[in-house]
GROMACS .gro file of C-alpha atoms in nm:
model
  164
    1UNK     CA    1  20.546   2.027 -25.036
    2UNK     CA    2  20.346   2.140 -24.738
    3UNK     CA    3  20.291   2.506 -24.660
    4UNK     CA    4  20.420   2.605 -24.320
    5UNK     CA    5  20.177   2.744 -24.066
    6UNK     CA    6  20.448   2.975 -23.935
    7UNK     CA    7  20.387   3.342 -24.011
    8UNK     CA    8  20.632   3.497 -24.257
    9UNK     CA    9  20.922   3.687 -24.103
   10UNK     CA   10  20.878   4.061 -24.066
   11UNK     CA   11  21.090   4.272 -24.298
   12UNK     CA   12  21.427   4.369 -24.159
   13UNK     CA   13  21.452   4.726 -24.032
   14UNK     CA   14  21.528   4.954 -24.322
   15UNK     CA   15  21.691   5.289 -24.346
   16UNK     CA   16  21.471   5.562 -24.478
   17UNK     CA   17  21.553   5.797 -24.758
   18UNK     CA   18  21.747   6.109 -24.668
   19UNK     CA   19  21.529   6.416 -24.626
   20UNK     CA   20  21.715   6.741 -24.679
   21UNK     CA   21  21.598   7.098 -24.619
   22UNK     CA   22  21.441   7.248 -24.931
   23UNK     CA   23  21.694   7.533 -24.950
   24UNK     CA   24  21.981   7.283 -24.988
   25UNK     CA   25  21.864   7.126 -25.316
   26UNK     CA   26  21.875   7.246 -25.673
   27UNK     CA   27  21.556   7.394 -25.810
   28UNK     CA   28  21.559   7.211 -26.148
   29UNK     CA   29  21.730   6.928 -26.330
   30UNK     CA   30  21.651   6.673 -26.598
   31UNK     CA   31  21.698   6.318 -26.722
   32UNK     CA   32  21.677   6.248 -27.094
   33UNK     CA   33  21.684   5.934 -27.306
   34UNK     CA   34  21.645   5.969 -27.681
   35UNK     CA   35  21.689   5.629 -27.848
   36UNK     CA   36  21.897   5.532 -27.546
   37UNK     CA   37  21.868   5.457 -27.176
   38UNK     CA   38  21.936   5.664 -26.866
   39UNK     CA   39  21.971   5.516 -26.518
   40UNK     CA   40  22.002   5.708 -26.193
   41UNK     CA   41  22.048   5.526 -25.861
   42UNK     CA   42  22.251   5.536 -25.542
   43UNK     CA   43  22.330   5.862 -25.366
   44UNK     CA   44  22.192   6.146 -25.575
   45UNK     CA   45  21.985   6.456 -25.520
   46UNK     CA   46  21.625   6.487 -25.634
   47UNK     CA   47  21.573   6.851 -25.731
   48UNK     CA   48  21.257   7.039 -25.644
   49UNK     CA   49  21.151   7.001 -26.009
   50UNK     CA   50  21.277   6.711 -26.224
   51UNK     CA   51  21.195   6.684 -26.593
   52UNK     CA   52  21.215   6.340 -26.756
   53UNK     CA   53  21.206   6.314 -27.135
   54UNK     CA   54  21.207   5.966 -27.285
   55UNK     CA   55  21.167   5.903 -27.657
   56UNK     CA   56  21.235   5.555 -27.800
   57UNK     CA   57  21.432   5.472 -27.486
   58UNK     CA   58  21.413   5.399 -27.117
   59UNK     CA   59  21.466   5.590 -26.795
   60UNK     CA   60  21.515   5.415 -26.462
   61UNK     CA   61  21.528   5.643 -26.154
   62UNK     CA   62  21.576   5.480 -25.812
   63UNK     CA   63  21.506   5.718 -25.522
   64UNK     CA   64  21.566   5.471 -25.238
   65UNK     CA   65  21.907   5.617 -25.152
   66UNK     CA   66  21.847   5.966 -25.291
   67UNK     CA   67  21.845   6.291 -25.099
   68UNK     CA   68  21.483   6.403 -25.123
   69UNK     CA   69  21.381   6.760 -25.035
   70UNK     CA   70  21.120   6.814 -24.768
   71UNK     CA   71  20.781   6.923 -24.894
   72UNK     CA   72  20.664   6.864 -25.250
   73UNK     CA   73  20.890   6.766 -25.540
   74UNK     CA   74  20.746   6.750 -25.889
   75UNK     CA   75  20.855   6.512 -26.162
   76UNK     CA   76  20.731   6.621 -26.501
   77UNK     CA   77  20.759   6.351 -26.764
   78UNK     CA   78  20.715   6.311 -27.133
   79UNK     CA   79  20.741   5.956 -27.265
   80UNK     CA   80  20.695   5.863 -27.630
   81UNK     CA   81  20.743   5.499 -27.733
   82UNK     CA   82  20.962   5.429 -27.431
   83UNK     CA   83  20.948   5.330 -27.068
   84UNK     CA   84  20.996   5.513 -26.740
   85UNK     CA   85  21.044   5.327 -26.412
   86UNK     CA   86  21.055   5.513 -26.082
   87UNK     CA   87  21.134   5.333 -25.756
   88UNK     CA   88  21.045   5.526 -25.442
   89UNK     CA   89  21.143   5.447 -25.084
   90UNK     CA   90  20.888   5.346 -24.822
   91UNK     CA   91  20.729   5.632 -24.633
   92UNK     CA   92  20.720   5.879 -24.923
   93UNK     CA   93  20.381   5.994 -25.050
   94UNK     CA   94  20.321   5.972 -25.424
   95UNK     CA   95  20.065   6.173 -25.623
   96UNK     CA   96  20.017   6.081 -25.988
   97UNK     CA   97  19.855   6.275 -26.268
   98UNK     CA   98  19.995   6.116 -26.584
   99UNK     CA   99  19.784   6.083 -26.898
  100UNK     CA  100  19.837   5.781 -27.123
  101UNK     CA  101  19.756   5.746 -27.491
  102UNK     CA  102  19.798   5.387 -27.614
  103UNK     CA  103  20.025   5.324 -27.317
  104UNK     CA  104  20.016   5.231 -26.952
  105UNK     CA  105  20.059   5.417 -26.625
  106UNK     CA  106  20.089   5.208 -26.309
  107UNK     CA  107  20.150   5.285 -25.943
  108UNK     CA  108  20.225   4.997 -25.706
  109UNK     CA  109  20.216   5.124 -25.346
  110UNK     CA  110  20.334   4.899 -25.064
  111UNK     CA  111  20.027   4.823 -24.850
  112UNK     CA  112  20.247   4.697 -24.566
  113UNK     CA  113  20.420   5.031 -24.508
  114UNK     CA  114  20.223   5.356 -24.499
  115UNK     CA  115  20.359   5.706 -24.556
  116UNK     CA  116  20.521   5.884 -24.265
  117UNK     CA  117  20.344   6.186 -24.118
  118UNK     CA  118  20.506   6.491 -24.272
  119UNK     CA  119  20.677   6.277 -24.535
  120UNK     CA  120  20.797   6.434 -24.859
  121UNK     CA  121  20.555   6.425 -25.150
  122UNK     CA  122  20.658   6.326 -25.500
  123UNK     CA  123  20.409   6.457 -25.754
  124UNK     CA  124  20.433   6.292 -26.096
  125UNK     CA  125  20.269   6.477 -26.387
  126UNK     CA  126  20.292   6.444 -26.764
  127UNK     CA  127  20.208   6.237 -27.069
  128UNK     CA  128  20.288   5.886 -27.191
  129UNK     CA  129  20.213   5.807 -27.556
  130UNK     CA  130  20.278   5.453 -27.676
  131UNK     CA  131  20.486   5.425 -27.359
  132UNK     CA  132  20.481   5.276 -27.012
  133UNK     CA  133  20.526   5.451 -26.679
  134UNK     CA  134  20.565   5.241 -26.365
  135UNK     CA  135  20.608   5.369 -26.010
  136UNK     CA  136  20.667   5.120 -25.729
  137UNK     CA  137  20.767   5.125 -25.363
  138UNK     CA  138  21.050   4.897 -25.251
  139UNK     CA  139  21.272   4.854 -24.949
  140UNK     CA  140  21.643   4.937 -24.991
  141UNK     CA  141  21.824   4.675 -25.203
  142UNK     CA  142  21.497   4.486 -25.258
  143UNK     CA  143  21.429   4.349 -25.604
  144UNK     CA  144  21.086   4.351 -25.764
  145UNK     CA  145  21.026   3.979 -25.719
  146UNK     CA  146  21.130   3.997 -25.351
  147UNK     CA  147  20.890   4.288 -25.292
  148UNK     CA  148  20.600   4.094 -25.447
  149UNK     CA  149  20.674   3.790 -25.229
  150UNK     CA  150  20.698   4.002 -24.912
  151UNK     CA  151  20.371   4.184 -24.985
  152UNK     CA  152  20.193   3.860 -25.078
  153UNK     CA  153  20.312   3.692 -24.754
  154UNK     CA  154  20.199   3.991 -24.546
  155UNK     CA  155  19.855   3.992 -24.710
  156UNK     CA  156  19.815   3.617 -24.643
  157UNK     CA  157  19.907   3.671 -24.279
  158UNK     CA  158  19.659   3.958 -24.251
  159UNK     CA  159  19.378   3.756 -24.411
  160UNK     CA  160  19.444   3.471 -24.166
  161UNK     CA  161  19.427   3.713 -23.873
  162UNK     CA  162  19.096   3.851 -24.000
  163UNK     CA  163  18.965   3.499 -24.055
  164UNK     CA  164  18.915   3.503 -24.433
   0.00000   0.00000   0.00000
């Protein structure tokens, strides 16, 4: 099979997350999973301060269709022998300060789409012991494998343009 010399198609236009005024969102809320799983996706509201507690379980929070307050939102997490996956929409800035003990903490930004000026900031702080924390940026309705292919194709196109 021969590789085509055609450049990969550009991603389809995507709708951005919904930014709401800070005074319209709850101040605090939480997601917990103790020997269980908790999934949050679709249209939901990210509070100014979200606490995630995950012990012997998993938490999956998808913010691509969420209402995100303007300014800084903080997600405080505690993960013990579990996993936390956070999917953020393109254009949002992410700051991470999560300590791991015998675990992993990963952030996969999308190099093809930078943060918007004045974009909301999601600050992730906390601890992961014998646990994994993964934060990734994806387009709406995009699966992980599709995102990797799109980013890989864009990086190949960029390296060809540079002449590498």
